[in-house]
Short mmCIF file of N, CA and C in Angstrom, two decimals:
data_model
loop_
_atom_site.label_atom_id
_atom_site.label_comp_id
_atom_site.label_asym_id
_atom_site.label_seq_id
_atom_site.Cartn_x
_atom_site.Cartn_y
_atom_site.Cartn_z
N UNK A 1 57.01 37.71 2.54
CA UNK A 1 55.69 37.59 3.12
C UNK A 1 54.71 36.92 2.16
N UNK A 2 54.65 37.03 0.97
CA UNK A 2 54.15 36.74 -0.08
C UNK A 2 54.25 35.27 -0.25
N UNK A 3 55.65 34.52 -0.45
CA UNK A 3 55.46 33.16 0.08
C UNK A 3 54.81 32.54 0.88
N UNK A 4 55.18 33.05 2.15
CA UNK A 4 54.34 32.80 3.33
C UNK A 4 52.77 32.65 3.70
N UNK A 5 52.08 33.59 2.75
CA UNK A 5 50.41 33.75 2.67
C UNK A 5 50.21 32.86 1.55
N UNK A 6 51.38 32.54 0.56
CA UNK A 6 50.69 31.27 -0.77
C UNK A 6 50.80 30.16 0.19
N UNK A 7 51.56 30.01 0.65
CA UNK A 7 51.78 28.39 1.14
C UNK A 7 50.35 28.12 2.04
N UNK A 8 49.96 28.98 3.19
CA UNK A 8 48.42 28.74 3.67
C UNK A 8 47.46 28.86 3.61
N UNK A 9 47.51 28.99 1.70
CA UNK A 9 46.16 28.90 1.00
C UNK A 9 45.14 27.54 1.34
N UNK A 10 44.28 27.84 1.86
CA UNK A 10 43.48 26.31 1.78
C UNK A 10 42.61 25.53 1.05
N UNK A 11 42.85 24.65 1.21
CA UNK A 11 42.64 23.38 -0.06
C UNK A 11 41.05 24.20 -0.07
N UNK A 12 40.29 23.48 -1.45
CA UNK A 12 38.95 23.59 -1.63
C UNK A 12 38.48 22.23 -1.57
N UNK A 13 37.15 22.40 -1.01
CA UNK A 13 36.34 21.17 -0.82
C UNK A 13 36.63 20.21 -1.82
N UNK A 14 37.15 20.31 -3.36
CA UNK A 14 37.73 18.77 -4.21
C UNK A 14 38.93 18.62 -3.64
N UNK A 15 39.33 19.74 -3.46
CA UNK A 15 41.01 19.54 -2.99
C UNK A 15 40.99 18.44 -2.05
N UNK A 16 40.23 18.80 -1.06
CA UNK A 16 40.12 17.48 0.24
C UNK A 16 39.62 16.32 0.25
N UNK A 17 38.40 16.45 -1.11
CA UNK A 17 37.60 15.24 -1.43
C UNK A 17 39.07 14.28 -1.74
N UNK A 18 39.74 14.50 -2.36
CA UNK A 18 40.62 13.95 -3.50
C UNK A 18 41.27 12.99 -2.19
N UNK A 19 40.95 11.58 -2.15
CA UNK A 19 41.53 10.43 -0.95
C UNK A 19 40.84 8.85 -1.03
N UNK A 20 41.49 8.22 0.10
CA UNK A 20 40.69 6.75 -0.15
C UNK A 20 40.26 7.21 1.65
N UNK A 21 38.79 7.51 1.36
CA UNK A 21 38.10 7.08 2.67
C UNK A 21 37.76 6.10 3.18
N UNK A 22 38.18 6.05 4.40
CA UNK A 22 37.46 4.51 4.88
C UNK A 22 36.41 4.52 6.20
N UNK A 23 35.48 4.40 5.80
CA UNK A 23 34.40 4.15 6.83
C UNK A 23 33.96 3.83 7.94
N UNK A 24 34.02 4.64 9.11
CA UNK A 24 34.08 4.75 10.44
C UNK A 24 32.78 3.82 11.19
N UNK A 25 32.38 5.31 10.87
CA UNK A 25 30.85 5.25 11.44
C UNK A 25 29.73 5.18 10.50
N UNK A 26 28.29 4.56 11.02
CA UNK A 26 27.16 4.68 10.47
C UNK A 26 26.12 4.99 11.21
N UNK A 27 25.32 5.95 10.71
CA UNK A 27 24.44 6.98 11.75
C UNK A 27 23.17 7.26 11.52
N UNK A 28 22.58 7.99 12.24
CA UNK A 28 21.20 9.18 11.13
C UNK A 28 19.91 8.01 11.62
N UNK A 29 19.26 8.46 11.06
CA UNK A 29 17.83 7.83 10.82
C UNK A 29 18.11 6.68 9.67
N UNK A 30 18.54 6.95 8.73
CA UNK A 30 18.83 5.54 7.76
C UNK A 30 19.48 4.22 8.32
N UNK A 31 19.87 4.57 9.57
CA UNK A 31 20.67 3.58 10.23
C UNK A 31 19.80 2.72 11.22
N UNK A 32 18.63 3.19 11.85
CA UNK A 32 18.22 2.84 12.59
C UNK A 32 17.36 1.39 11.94
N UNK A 33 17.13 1.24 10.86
CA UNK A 33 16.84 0.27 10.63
C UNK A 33 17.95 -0.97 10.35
N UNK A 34 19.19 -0.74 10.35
CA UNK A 34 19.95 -1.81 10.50
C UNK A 34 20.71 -2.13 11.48
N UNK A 35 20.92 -3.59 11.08
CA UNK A 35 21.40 -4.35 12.36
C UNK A 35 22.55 -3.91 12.75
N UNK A 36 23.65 -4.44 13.99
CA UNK A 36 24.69 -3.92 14.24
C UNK A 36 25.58 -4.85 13.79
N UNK A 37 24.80 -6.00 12.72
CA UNK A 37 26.27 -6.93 11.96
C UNK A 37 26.14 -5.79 10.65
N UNK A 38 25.61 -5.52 10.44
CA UNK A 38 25.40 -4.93 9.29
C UNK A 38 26.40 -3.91 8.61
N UNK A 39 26.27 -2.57 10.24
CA UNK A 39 27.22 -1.77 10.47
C UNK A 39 28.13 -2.12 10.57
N UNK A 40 28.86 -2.84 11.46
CA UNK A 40 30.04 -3.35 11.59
C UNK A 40 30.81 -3.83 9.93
N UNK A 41 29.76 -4.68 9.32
CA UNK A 41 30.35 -5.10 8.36
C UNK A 41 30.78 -3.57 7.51
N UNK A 42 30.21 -3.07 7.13
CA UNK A 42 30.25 -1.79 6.45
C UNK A 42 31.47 -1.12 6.86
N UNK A 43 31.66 -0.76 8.05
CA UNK A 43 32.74 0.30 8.89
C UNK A 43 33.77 -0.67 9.08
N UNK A 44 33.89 -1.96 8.42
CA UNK A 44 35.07 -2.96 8.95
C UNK A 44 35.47 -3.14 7.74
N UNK A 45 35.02 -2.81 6.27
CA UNK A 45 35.54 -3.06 4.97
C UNK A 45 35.36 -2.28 3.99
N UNK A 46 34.07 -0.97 4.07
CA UNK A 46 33.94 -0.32 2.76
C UNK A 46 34.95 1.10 3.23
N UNK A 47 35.38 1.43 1.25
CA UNK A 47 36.27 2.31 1.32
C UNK A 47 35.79 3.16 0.16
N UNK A 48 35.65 4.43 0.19
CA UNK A 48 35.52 4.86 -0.96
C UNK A 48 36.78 5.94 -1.29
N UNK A 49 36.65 6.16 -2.93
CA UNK A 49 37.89 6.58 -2.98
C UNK A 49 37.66 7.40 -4.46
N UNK A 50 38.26 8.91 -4.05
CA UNK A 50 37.39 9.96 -5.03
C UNK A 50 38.82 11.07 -5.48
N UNK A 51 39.08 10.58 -6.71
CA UNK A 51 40.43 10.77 -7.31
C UNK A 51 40.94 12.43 -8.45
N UNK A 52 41.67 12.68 -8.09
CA UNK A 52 41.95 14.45 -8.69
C UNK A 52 40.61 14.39 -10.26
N UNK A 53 40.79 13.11 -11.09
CA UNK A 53 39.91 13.57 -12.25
C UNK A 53 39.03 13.23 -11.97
N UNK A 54 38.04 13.55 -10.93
CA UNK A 54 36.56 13.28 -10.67
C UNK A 54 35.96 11.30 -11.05
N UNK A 55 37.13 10.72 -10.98
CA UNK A 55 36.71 9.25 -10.67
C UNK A 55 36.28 8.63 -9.21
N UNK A 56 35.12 8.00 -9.24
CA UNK A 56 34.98 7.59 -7.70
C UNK A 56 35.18 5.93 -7.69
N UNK A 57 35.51 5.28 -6.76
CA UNK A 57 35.64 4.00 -6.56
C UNK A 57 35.30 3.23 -5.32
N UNK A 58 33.79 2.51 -5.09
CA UNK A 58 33.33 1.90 -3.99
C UNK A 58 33.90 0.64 -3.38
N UNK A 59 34.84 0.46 -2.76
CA UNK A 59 35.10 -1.08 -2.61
C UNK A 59 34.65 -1.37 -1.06
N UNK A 60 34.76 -2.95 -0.73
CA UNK A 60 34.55 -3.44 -0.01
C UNK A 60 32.95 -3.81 0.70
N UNK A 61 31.94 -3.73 -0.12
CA UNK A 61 30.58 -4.49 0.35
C UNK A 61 30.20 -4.97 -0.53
N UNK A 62 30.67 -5.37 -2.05
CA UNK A 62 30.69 -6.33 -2.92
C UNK A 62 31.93 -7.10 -3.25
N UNK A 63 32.29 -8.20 -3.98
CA UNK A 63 33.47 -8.38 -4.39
C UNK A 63 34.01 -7.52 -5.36
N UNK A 64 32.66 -6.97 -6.19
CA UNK A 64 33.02 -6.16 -7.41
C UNK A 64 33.01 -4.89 -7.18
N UNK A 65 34.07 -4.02 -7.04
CA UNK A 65 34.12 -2.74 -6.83
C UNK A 65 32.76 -1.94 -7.81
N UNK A 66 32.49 -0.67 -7.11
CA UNK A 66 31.53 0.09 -8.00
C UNK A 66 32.16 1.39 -8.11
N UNK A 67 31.92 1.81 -9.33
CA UNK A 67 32.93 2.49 -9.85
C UNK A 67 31.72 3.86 -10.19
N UNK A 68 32.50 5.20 -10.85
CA UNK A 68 31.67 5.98 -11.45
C UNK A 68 32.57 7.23 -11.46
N UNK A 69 31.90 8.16 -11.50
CA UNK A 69 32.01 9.89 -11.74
C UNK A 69 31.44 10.59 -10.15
N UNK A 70 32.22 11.48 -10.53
CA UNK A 70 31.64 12.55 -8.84
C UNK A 70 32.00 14.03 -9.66
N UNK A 71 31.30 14.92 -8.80
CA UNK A 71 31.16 15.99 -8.73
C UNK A 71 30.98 17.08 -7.29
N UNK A 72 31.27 17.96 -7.15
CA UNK A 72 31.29 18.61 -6.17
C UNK A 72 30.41 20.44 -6.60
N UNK A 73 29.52 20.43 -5.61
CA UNK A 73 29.08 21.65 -6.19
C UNK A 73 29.38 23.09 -5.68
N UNK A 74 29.21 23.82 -6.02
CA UNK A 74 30.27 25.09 -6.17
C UNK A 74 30.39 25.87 -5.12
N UNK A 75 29.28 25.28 -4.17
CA UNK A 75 29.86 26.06 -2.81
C UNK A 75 30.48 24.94 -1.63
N UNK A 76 30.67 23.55 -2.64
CA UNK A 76 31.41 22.22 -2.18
C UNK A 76 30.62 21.69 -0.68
N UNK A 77 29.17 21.98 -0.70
CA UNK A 77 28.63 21.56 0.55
C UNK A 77 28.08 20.15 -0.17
N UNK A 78 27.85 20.21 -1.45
CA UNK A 78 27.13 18.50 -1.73
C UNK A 78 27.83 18.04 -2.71
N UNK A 79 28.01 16.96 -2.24
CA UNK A 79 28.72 15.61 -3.55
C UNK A 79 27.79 15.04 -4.10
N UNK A 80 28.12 15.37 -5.68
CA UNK A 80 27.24 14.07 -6.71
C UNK A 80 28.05 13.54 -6.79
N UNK A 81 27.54 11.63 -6.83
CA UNK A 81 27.66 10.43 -7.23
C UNK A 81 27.25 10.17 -7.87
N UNK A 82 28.00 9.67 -9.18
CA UNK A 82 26.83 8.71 -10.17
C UNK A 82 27.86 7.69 -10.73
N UNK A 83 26.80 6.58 -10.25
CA UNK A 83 27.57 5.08 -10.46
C UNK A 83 27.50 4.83 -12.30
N UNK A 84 28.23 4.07 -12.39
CA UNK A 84 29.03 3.87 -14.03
C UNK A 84 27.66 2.88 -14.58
N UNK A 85 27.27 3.40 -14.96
CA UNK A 85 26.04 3.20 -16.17
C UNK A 85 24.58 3.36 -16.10
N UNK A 86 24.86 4.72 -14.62
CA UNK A 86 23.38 5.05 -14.27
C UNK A 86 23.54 6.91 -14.96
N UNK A 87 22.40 7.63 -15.26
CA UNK A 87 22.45 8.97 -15.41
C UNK A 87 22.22 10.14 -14.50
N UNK A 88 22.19 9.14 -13.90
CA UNK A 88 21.24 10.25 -12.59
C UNK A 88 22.50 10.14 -11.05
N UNK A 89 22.81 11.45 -11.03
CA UNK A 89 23.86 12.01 -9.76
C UNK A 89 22.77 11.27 -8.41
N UNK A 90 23.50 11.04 -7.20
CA UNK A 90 23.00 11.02 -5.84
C UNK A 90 24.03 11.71 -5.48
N UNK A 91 23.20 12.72 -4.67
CA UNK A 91 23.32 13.89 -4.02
C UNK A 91 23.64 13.20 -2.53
N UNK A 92 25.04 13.75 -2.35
CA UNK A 92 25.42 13.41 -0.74
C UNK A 92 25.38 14.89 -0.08
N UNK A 93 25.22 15.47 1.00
CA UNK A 93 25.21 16.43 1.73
C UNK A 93 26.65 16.35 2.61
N UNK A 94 27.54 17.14 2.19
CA UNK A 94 29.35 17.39 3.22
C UNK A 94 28.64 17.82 3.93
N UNK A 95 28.49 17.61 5.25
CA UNK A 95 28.49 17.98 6.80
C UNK A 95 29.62 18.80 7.61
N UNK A 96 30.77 17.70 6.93
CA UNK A 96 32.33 17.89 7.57
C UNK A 96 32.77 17.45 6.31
N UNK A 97 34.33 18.33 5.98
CA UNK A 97 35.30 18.19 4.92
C UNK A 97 36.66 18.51 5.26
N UNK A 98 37.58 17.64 6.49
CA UNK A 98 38.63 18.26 6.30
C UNK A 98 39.79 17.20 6.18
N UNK A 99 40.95 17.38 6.27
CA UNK A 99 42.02 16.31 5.79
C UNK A 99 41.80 14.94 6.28
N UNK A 100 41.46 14.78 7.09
CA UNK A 100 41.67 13.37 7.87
C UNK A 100 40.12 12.97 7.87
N UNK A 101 38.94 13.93 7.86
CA UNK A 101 37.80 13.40 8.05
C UNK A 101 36.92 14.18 7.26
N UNK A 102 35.82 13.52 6.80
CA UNK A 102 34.89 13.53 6.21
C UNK A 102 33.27 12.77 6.66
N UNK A 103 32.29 13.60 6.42
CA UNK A 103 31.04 13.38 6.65
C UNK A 103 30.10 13.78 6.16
N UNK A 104 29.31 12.49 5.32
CA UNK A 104 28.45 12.51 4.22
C UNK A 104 26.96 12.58 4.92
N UNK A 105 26.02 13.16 4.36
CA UNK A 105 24.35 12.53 4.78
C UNK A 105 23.83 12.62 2.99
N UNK A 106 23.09 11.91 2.71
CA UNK A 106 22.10 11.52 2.05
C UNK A 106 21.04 11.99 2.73
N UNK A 107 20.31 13.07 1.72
CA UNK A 107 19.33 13.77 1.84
C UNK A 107 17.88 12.71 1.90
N UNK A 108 18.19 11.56 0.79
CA UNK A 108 17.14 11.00 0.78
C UNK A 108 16.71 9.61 1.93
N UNK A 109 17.38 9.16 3.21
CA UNK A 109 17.39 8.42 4.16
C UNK A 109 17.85 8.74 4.85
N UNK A 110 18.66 9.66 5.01
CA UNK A 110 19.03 10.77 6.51
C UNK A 110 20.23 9.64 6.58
N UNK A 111 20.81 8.93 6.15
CA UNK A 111 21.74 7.89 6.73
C UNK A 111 22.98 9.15 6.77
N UNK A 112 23.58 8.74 7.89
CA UNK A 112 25.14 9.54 8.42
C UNK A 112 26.55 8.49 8.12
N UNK A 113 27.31 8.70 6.76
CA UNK A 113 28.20 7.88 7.01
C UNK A 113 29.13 9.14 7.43
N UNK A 114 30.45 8.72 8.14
CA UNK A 114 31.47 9.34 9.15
C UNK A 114 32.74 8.39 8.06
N UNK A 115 33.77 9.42 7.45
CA UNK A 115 34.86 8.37 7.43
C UNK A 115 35.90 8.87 7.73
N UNK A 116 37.28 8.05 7.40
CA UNK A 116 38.67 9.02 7.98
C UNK A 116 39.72 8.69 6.86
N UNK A 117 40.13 9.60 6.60
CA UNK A 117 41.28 9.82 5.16
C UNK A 117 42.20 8.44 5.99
N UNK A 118 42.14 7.39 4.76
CA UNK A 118 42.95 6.10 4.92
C UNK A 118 44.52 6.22 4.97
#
């Protein structure tokens, strides 16, 4: 029985962070000011991708990937971001955290990104 109750231990919010997301949807109030090439472009190429040693990796809306550090806070409802040669975390708000999907808001533009484990 003891096997049985380890094996359906469930992941913790890094546990699930740990993937290459790719970007569905774009939502919220931060959205309403952009166009729908905009979105499209975004949900048709960016991927982010947030790795067991707290490395994060932005690709696809520059040529040059953006890279950095993440963090997850201890009751795993908000993700810090902080891009590689800034000091200062951005605070994402988890909405949704589970294997296949994920959903970020930014506290500071209400923007809703939606993505799905790649």
């Amino acid at each position: 029985m003891a096997l049985f109750f380890a094996g359906c231990k469930s992941k913790s919010a890094k546990e699930l962070l740990v993937n290459k997301w790719k970007l569905t949807e774009v939502t919220g109030e931060g959205a309403k000011e952009m166009s729908d090439i905009e979105k499209k472009k975004m949900t048709g190429t960016f991927v982010l991708e947030l790795t067991k040693d707290g490395k994060v990796s932005m690709t696809g809306m520059d040529e040059t990937p953006k890279t950095g550090t993440y963090t997850v806070s201890d009751y795993g409802k908000t993700l810090f971001l902080t891009r590689e040669g800034s000091e200062k975390a951005d605070p994402q708000d988890i909405n949704e955290l589970k294997a296949d999907k994920l959903m970020l808001i930014s506290p500071k533009d209400k923007l809703v990104l939606s993505f799905s484990a790649k």
